[in-house]
Coordinates of C-alpha atoms and ligand atoms in Angstrom, one line a residue:
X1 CA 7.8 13.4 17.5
X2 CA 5.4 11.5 15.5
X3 CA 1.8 12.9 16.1
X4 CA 0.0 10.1 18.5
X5 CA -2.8 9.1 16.2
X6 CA -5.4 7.0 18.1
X7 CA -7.8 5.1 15.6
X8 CA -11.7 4.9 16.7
X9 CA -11.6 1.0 17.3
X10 CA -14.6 0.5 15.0
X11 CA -12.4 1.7 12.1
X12 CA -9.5 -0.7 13.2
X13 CA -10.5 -3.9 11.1
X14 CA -9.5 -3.2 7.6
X15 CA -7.0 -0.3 8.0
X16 CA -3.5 -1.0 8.1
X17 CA -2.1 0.4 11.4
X18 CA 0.7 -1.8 12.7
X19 CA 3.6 -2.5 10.7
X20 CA 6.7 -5.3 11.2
X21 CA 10.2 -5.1 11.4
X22 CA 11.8 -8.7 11.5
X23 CA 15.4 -7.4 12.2
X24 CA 16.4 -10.7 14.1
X25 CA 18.2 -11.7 11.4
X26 CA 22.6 -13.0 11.9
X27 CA 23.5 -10.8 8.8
X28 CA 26.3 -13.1 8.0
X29 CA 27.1 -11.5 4.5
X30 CA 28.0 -8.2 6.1
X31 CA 30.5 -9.8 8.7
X32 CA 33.4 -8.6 10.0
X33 CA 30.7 -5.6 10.2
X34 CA 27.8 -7.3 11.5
X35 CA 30.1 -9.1 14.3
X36 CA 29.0 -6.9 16.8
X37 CA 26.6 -4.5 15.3
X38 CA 23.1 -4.9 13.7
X39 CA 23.3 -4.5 10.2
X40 CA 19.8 -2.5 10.9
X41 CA 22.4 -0.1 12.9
X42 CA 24.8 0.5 9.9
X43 CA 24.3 4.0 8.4
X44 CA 23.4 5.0 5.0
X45 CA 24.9 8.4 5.1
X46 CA 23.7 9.6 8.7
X47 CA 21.2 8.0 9.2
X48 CA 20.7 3.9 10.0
X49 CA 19.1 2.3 7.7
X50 CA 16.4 0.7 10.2
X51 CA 15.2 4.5 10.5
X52 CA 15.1 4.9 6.9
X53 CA 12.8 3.0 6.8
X54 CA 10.9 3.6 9.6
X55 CA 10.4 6.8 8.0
X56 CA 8.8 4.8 4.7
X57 CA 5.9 3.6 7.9
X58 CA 5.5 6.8 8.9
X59 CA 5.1 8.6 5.5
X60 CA 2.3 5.6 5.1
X61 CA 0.2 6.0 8.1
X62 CA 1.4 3.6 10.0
X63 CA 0.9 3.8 14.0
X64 CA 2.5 0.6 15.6
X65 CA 5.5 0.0 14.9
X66 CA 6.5 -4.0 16.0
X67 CA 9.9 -5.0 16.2
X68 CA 11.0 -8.8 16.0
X69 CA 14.3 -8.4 17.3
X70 CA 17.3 -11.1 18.5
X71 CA 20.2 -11.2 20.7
X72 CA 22.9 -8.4 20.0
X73 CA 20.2 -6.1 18.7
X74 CA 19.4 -4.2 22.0
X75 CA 20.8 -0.9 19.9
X76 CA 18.1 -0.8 17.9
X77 CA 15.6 -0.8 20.7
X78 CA 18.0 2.1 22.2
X79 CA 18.0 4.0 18.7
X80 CA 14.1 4.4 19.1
X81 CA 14.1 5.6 22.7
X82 CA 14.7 9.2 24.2
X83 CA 19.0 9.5 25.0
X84 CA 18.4 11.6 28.6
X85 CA 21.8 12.2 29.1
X86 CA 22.7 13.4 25.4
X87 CA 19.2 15.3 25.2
X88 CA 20.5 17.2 28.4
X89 CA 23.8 18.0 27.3
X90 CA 23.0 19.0 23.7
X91 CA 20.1 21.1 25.5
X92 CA 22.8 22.8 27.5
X93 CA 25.0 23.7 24.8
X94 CA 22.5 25.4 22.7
X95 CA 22.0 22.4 20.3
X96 CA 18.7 23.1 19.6
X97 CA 18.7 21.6 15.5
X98 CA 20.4 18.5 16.8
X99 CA 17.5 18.3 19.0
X100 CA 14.8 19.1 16.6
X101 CA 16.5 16.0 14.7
X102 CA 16.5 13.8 17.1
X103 CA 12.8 14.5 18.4
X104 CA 11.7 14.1 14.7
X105 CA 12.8 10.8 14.4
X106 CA 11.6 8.8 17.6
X107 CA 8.1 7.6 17.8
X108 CA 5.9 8.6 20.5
X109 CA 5.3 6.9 23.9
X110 CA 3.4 3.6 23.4
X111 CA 4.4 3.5 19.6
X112 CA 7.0 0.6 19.3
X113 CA 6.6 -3.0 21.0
X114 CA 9.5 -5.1 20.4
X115 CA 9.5 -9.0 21.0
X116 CA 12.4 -11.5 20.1
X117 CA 12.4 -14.4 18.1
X118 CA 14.7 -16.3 20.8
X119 CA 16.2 -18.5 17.2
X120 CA 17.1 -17.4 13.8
X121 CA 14.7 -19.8 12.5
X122 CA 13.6 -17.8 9.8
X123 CA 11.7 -14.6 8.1
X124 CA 8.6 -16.6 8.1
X125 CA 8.8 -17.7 11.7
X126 CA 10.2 -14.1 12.7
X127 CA 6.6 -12.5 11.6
X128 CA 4.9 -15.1 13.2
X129 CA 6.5 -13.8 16.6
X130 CA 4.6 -10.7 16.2
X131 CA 1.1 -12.5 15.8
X132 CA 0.0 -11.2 19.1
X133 CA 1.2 -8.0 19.1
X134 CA -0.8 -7.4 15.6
X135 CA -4.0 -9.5 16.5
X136 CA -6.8 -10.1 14.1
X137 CA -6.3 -6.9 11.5
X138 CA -4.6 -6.9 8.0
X139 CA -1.1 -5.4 9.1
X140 CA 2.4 -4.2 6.8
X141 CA 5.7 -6.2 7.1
X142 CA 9.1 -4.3 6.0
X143 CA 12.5 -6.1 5.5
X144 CA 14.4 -3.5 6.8
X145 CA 17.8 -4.1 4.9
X146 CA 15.7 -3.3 1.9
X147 CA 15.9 0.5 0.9
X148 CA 13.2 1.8 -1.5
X149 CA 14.7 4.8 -2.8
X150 CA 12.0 6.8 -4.9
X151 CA 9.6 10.0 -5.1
X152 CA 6.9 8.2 -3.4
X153 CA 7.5 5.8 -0.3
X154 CA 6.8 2.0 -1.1
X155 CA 4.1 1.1 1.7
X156 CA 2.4 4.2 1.3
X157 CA 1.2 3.0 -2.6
X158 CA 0.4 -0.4 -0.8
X159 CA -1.4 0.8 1.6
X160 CA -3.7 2.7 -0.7
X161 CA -4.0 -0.2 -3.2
X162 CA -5.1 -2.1 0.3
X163 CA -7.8 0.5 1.0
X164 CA -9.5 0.1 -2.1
X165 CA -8.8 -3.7 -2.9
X166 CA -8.9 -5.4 0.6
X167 CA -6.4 -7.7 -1.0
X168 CA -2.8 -8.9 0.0
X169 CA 0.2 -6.7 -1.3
X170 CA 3.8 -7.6 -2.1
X171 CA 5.6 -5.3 -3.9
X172 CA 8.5 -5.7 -6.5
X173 CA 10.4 -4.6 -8.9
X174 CA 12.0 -5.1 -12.7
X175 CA 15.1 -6.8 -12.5
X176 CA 17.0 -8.0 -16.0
X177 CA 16.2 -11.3 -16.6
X178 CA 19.3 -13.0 -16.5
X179 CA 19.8 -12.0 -12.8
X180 CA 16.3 -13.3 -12.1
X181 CA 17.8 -16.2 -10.9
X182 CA 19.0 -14.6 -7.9
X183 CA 15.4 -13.4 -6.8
X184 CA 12.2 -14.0 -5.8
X185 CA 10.2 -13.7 -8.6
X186 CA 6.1 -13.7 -9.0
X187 CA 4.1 -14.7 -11.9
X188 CA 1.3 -12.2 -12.0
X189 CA -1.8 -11.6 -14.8
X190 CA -3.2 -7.9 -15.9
X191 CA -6.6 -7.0 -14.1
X192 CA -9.3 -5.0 -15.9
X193 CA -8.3 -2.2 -13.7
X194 CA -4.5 -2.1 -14.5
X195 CA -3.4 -3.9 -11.8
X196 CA -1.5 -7.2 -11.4
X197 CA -2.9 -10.4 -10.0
X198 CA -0.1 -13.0 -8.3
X199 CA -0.9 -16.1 -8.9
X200 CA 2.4 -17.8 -8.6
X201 CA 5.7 -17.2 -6.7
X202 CA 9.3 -18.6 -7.2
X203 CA 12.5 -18.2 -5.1
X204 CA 15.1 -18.0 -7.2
X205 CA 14.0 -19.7 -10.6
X206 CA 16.8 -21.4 -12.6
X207 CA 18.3 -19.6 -15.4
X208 CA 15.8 -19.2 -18.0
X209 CA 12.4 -20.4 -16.6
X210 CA 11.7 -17.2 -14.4
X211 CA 8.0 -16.3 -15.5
X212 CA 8.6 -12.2 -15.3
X213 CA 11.4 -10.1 -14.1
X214 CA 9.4 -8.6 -11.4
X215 CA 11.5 -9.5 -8.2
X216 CA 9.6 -9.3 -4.5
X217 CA 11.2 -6.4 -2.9
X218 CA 10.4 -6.6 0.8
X219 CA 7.2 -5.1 1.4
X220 CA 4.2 -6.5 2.1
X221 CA 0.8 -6.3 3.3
X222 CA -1.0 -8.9 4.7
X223 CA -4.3 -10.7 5.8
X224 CA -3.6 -11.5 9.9
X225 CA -5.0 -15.5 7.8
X226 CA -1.3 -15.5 7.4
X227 CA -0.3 -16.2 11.4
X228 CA -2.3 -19.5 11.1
X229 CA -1.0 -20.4 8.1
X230 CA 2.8 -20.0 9.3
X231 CA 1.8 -21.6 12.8
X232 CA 1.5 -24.7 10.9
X233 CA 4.8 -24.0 8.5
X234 CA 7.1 -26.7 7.8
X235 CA 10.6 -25.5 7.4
X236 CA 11.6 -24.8 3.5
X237 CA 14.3 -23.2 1.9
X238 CA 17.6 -23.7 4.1
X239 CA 16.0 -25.4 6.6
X240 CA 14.4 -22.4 7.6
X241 CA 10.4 -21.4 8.0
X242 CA 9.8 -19.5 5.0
X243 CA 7.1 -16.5 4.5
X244 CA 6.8 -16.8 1.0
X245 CA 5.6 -20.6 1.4
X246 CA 3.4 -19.3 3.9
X247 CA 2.2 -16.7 1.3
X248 CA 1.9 -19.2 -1.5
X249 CA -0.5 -20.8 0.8
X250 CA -2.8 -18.1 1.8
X251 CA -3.1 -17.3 -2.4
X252 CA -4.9 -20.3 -2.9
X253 CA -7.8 -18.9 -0.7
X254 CA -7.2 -14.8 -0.7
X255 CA -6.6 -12.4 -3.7
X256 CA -2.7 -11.3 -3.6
X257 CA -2.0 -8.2 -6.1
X258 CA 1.5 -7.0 -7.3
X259 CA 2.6 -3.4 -6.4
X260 CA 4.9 -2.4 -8.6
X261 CA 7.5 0.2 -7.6
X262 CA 9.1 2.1 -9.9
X263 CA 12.2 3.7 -7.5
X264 CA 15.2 2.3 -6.7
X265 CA 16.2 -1.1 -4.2
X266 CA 19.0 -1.2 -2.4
X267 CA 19.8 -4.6 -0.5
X268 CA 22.5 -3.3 2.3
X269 CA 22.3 -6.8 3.7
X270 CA 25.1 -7.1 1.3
X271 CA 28.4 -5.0 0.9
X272 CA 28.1 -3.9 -2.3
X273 CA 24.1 -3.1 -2.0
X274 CA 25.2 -1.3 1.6
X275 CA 27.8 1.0 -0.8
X276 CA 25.4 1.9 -3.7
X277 CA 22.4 2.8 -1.5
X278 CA 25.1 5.6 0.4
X279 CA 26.2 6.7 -3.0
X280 CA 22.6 7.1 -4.1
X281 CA 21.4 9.0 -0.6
X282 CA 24.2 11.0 -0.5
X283 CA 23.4 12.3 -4.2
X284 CA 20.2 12.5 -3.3
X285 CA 20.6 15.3 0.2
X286 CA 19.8 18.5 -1.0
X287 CA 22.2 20.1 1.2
X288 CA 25.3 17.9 0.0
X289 CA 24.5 16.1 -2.9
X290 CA 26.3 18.2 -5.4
X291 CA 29.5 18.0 -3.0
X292 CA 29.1 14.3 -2.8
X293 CA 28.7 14.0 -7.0
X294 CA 32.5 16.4 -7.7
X295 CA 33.5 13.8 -4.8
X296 CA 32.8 10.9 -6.9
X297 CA 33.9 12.4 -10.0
X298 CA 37.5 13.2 -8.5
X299 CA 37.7 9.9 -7.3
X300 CA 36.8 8.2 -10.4
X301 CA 39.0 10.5 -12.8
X302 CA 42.2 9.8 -10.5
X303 CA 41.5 5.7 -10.9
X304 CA 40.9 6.6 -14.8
X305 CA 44.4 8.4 -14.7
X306 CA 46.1 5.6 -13.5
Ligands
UTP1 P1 18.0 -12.2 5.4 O1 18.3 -13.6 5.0 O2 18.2 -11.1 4.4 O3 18.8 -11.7 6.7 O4 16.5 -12.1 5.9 P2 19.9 -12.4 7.5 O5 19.5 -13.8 7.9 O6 20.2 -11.4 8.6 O7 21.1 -12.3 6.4 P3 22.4 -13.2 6.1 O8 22.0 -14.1 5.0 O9 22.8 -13.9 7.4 O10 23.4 -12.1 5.7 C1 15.6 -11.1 5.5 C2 15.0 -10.4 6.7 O11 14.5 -11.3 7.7 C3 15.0 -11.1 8.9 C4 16.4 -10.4 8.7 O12 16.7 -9.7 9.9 C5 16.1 -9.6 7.5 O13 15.6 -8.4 7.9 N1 15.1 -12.4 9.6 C6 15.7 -13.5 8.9 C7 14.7 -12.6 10.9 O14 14.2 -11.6 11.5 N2 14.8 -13.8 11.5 C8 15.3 -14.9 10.8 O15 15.3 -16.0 11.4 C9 15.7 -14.7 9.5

């Protein structure tokens, strides 16, 4: 279970507590898959990859966890709930590590809200779903097909830059230039302190004009400026209500800094994203990673032989 912190209210204003999950998305480049399953609910190795990264909130602090969820995605609402009849039977036949496992990954009573964006109108108009449920306090937002694979979790740097800045977070990461194209990308400036200002950014630049390679990676934090902001959005980028427009709007009045992670990202909103981050996680398991590597070497050597 995750311990039930409860904040003094005086110390809510600045602190990041809540975090969002827009999972209403159709995840149309993972169908047949994503027919009748949420790509959220699609496993990277054991586990799916909406609780890795539910785990990254956790590991940062986070408290409240908001989900912004859409038809067909009452699983995911199941995943993060207690399974009675399982618990029982497990319980009966001595399965106490299954149990342990299970109770470490559900939140605790009064931790999750979930709301639903009713139309797939957009990642900018899915966080604006979740304005009341966050309220007036600088919150986190995870794209949860995004998998930040590294030493230390993503929002947990953010969060920190957040406590000592105050400022706006997105974080990224170096792509090679000639795939910038296929990105967001920011345009940020060196502080005196060694961090990076944004002060520009582009969805997918044409070939050649991309001011960095730094690509926006799915994390965020965020001034609660930004639910007026998108209340007022006009649709963008495929007709659809756009949180980077929303984002480029709030920079002109609040101080947006890069965080810059230095891990791995793993789209599995796409196939072969979906296939590199199980490769990677499997490598990575303590308990089976060294199985999983001779695996992969046995199946590579027979496709070399032939
Ligand atoms: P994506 O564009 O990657 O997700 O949105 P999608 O729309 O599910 O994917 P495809 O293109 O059809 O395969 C980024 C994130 O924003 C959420 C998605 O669930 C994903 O986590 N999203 C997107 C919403 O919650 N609502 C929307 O209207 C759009």
């Amino acid at each position: 279970m995750f311990p039930l912190q409860t904040s003094k209210p005086e110390t809510y204003s600045m602190r990041i507590r809540k975090a969002v999950f827009p999972v209403a998305g159709l995840g149309t480049r993972f169908l047949p898959a994503t027919k009748a399953i949420p790509k959220e609910m699609l496993p990277v190795v054991d586990r799916p990859v909406i609780q890795h990264v539910v785990d990254e909130a956790r590991a940062a602090g986070i408290e409240h966890f908001i989900f912004v969820t859409g038809r067909n995605k009452g699983t995911i609402e199941d995943h993060f709930d207690i399974a009675f009849e399982l618990d029982h039977t497990l319980a009966s036949r001595n399965r106490h590590a299954d149990l342990a496992l299970l109770a470490d990954d559900l939140p605790g009573a009064g931790q999750t809200s979930f709301t639903r964006q009713q139309a797939p109108l957009g990642l900018g108009h899915a966080v604006w779903c979740a304005r009341e449920l966050v309220g007036d306090e600088p919150f986190a937002v995870l794209l949860p097909d995004m998998l930040h694979h590294g030493i230390e979790p993503c929002l947990k740097g953010m969060i920190e830059q957040h406590a000592k800045t105050r400022a706006n977070s997105v974080s990224v990461y170096a792509v090679p230039m000639e795939q910038t194209p296929s990105y967001g990308i920011i345009d940020a400036v060196p502080l005196a302190d060694g961090s990076q200002q944004i002060r520009n950014m582009v969805e997918k630049p044409a070939a050649g004009t991309a001011p960095s390679n730094l690509a926006i990676s799915g994390r965020y934090v965020l001034s609660p400026k930004i639910f007026d902001i998108l209340g007022r959005q006009q649709k963008g980028a495929g007709g659809e209500i756009q949180l980077t427009d929303a984002m480029l709007t709030l920079l002109e009045t609040e101080k947006f800094l890069a965080h810059i992670f230095d891990g791995e990202v793993f789209d599995t909103g796409t196939k072969i994203g979906f296939l590199t981050a199980n490769v990677a996680y499997a490598l990575a398991r303590p308990e089976f990673g060294s199985l999983a590597r001779s695996e992969i070497e046995k199946l590579l050597a027979r496709r070399q032989n032939t």
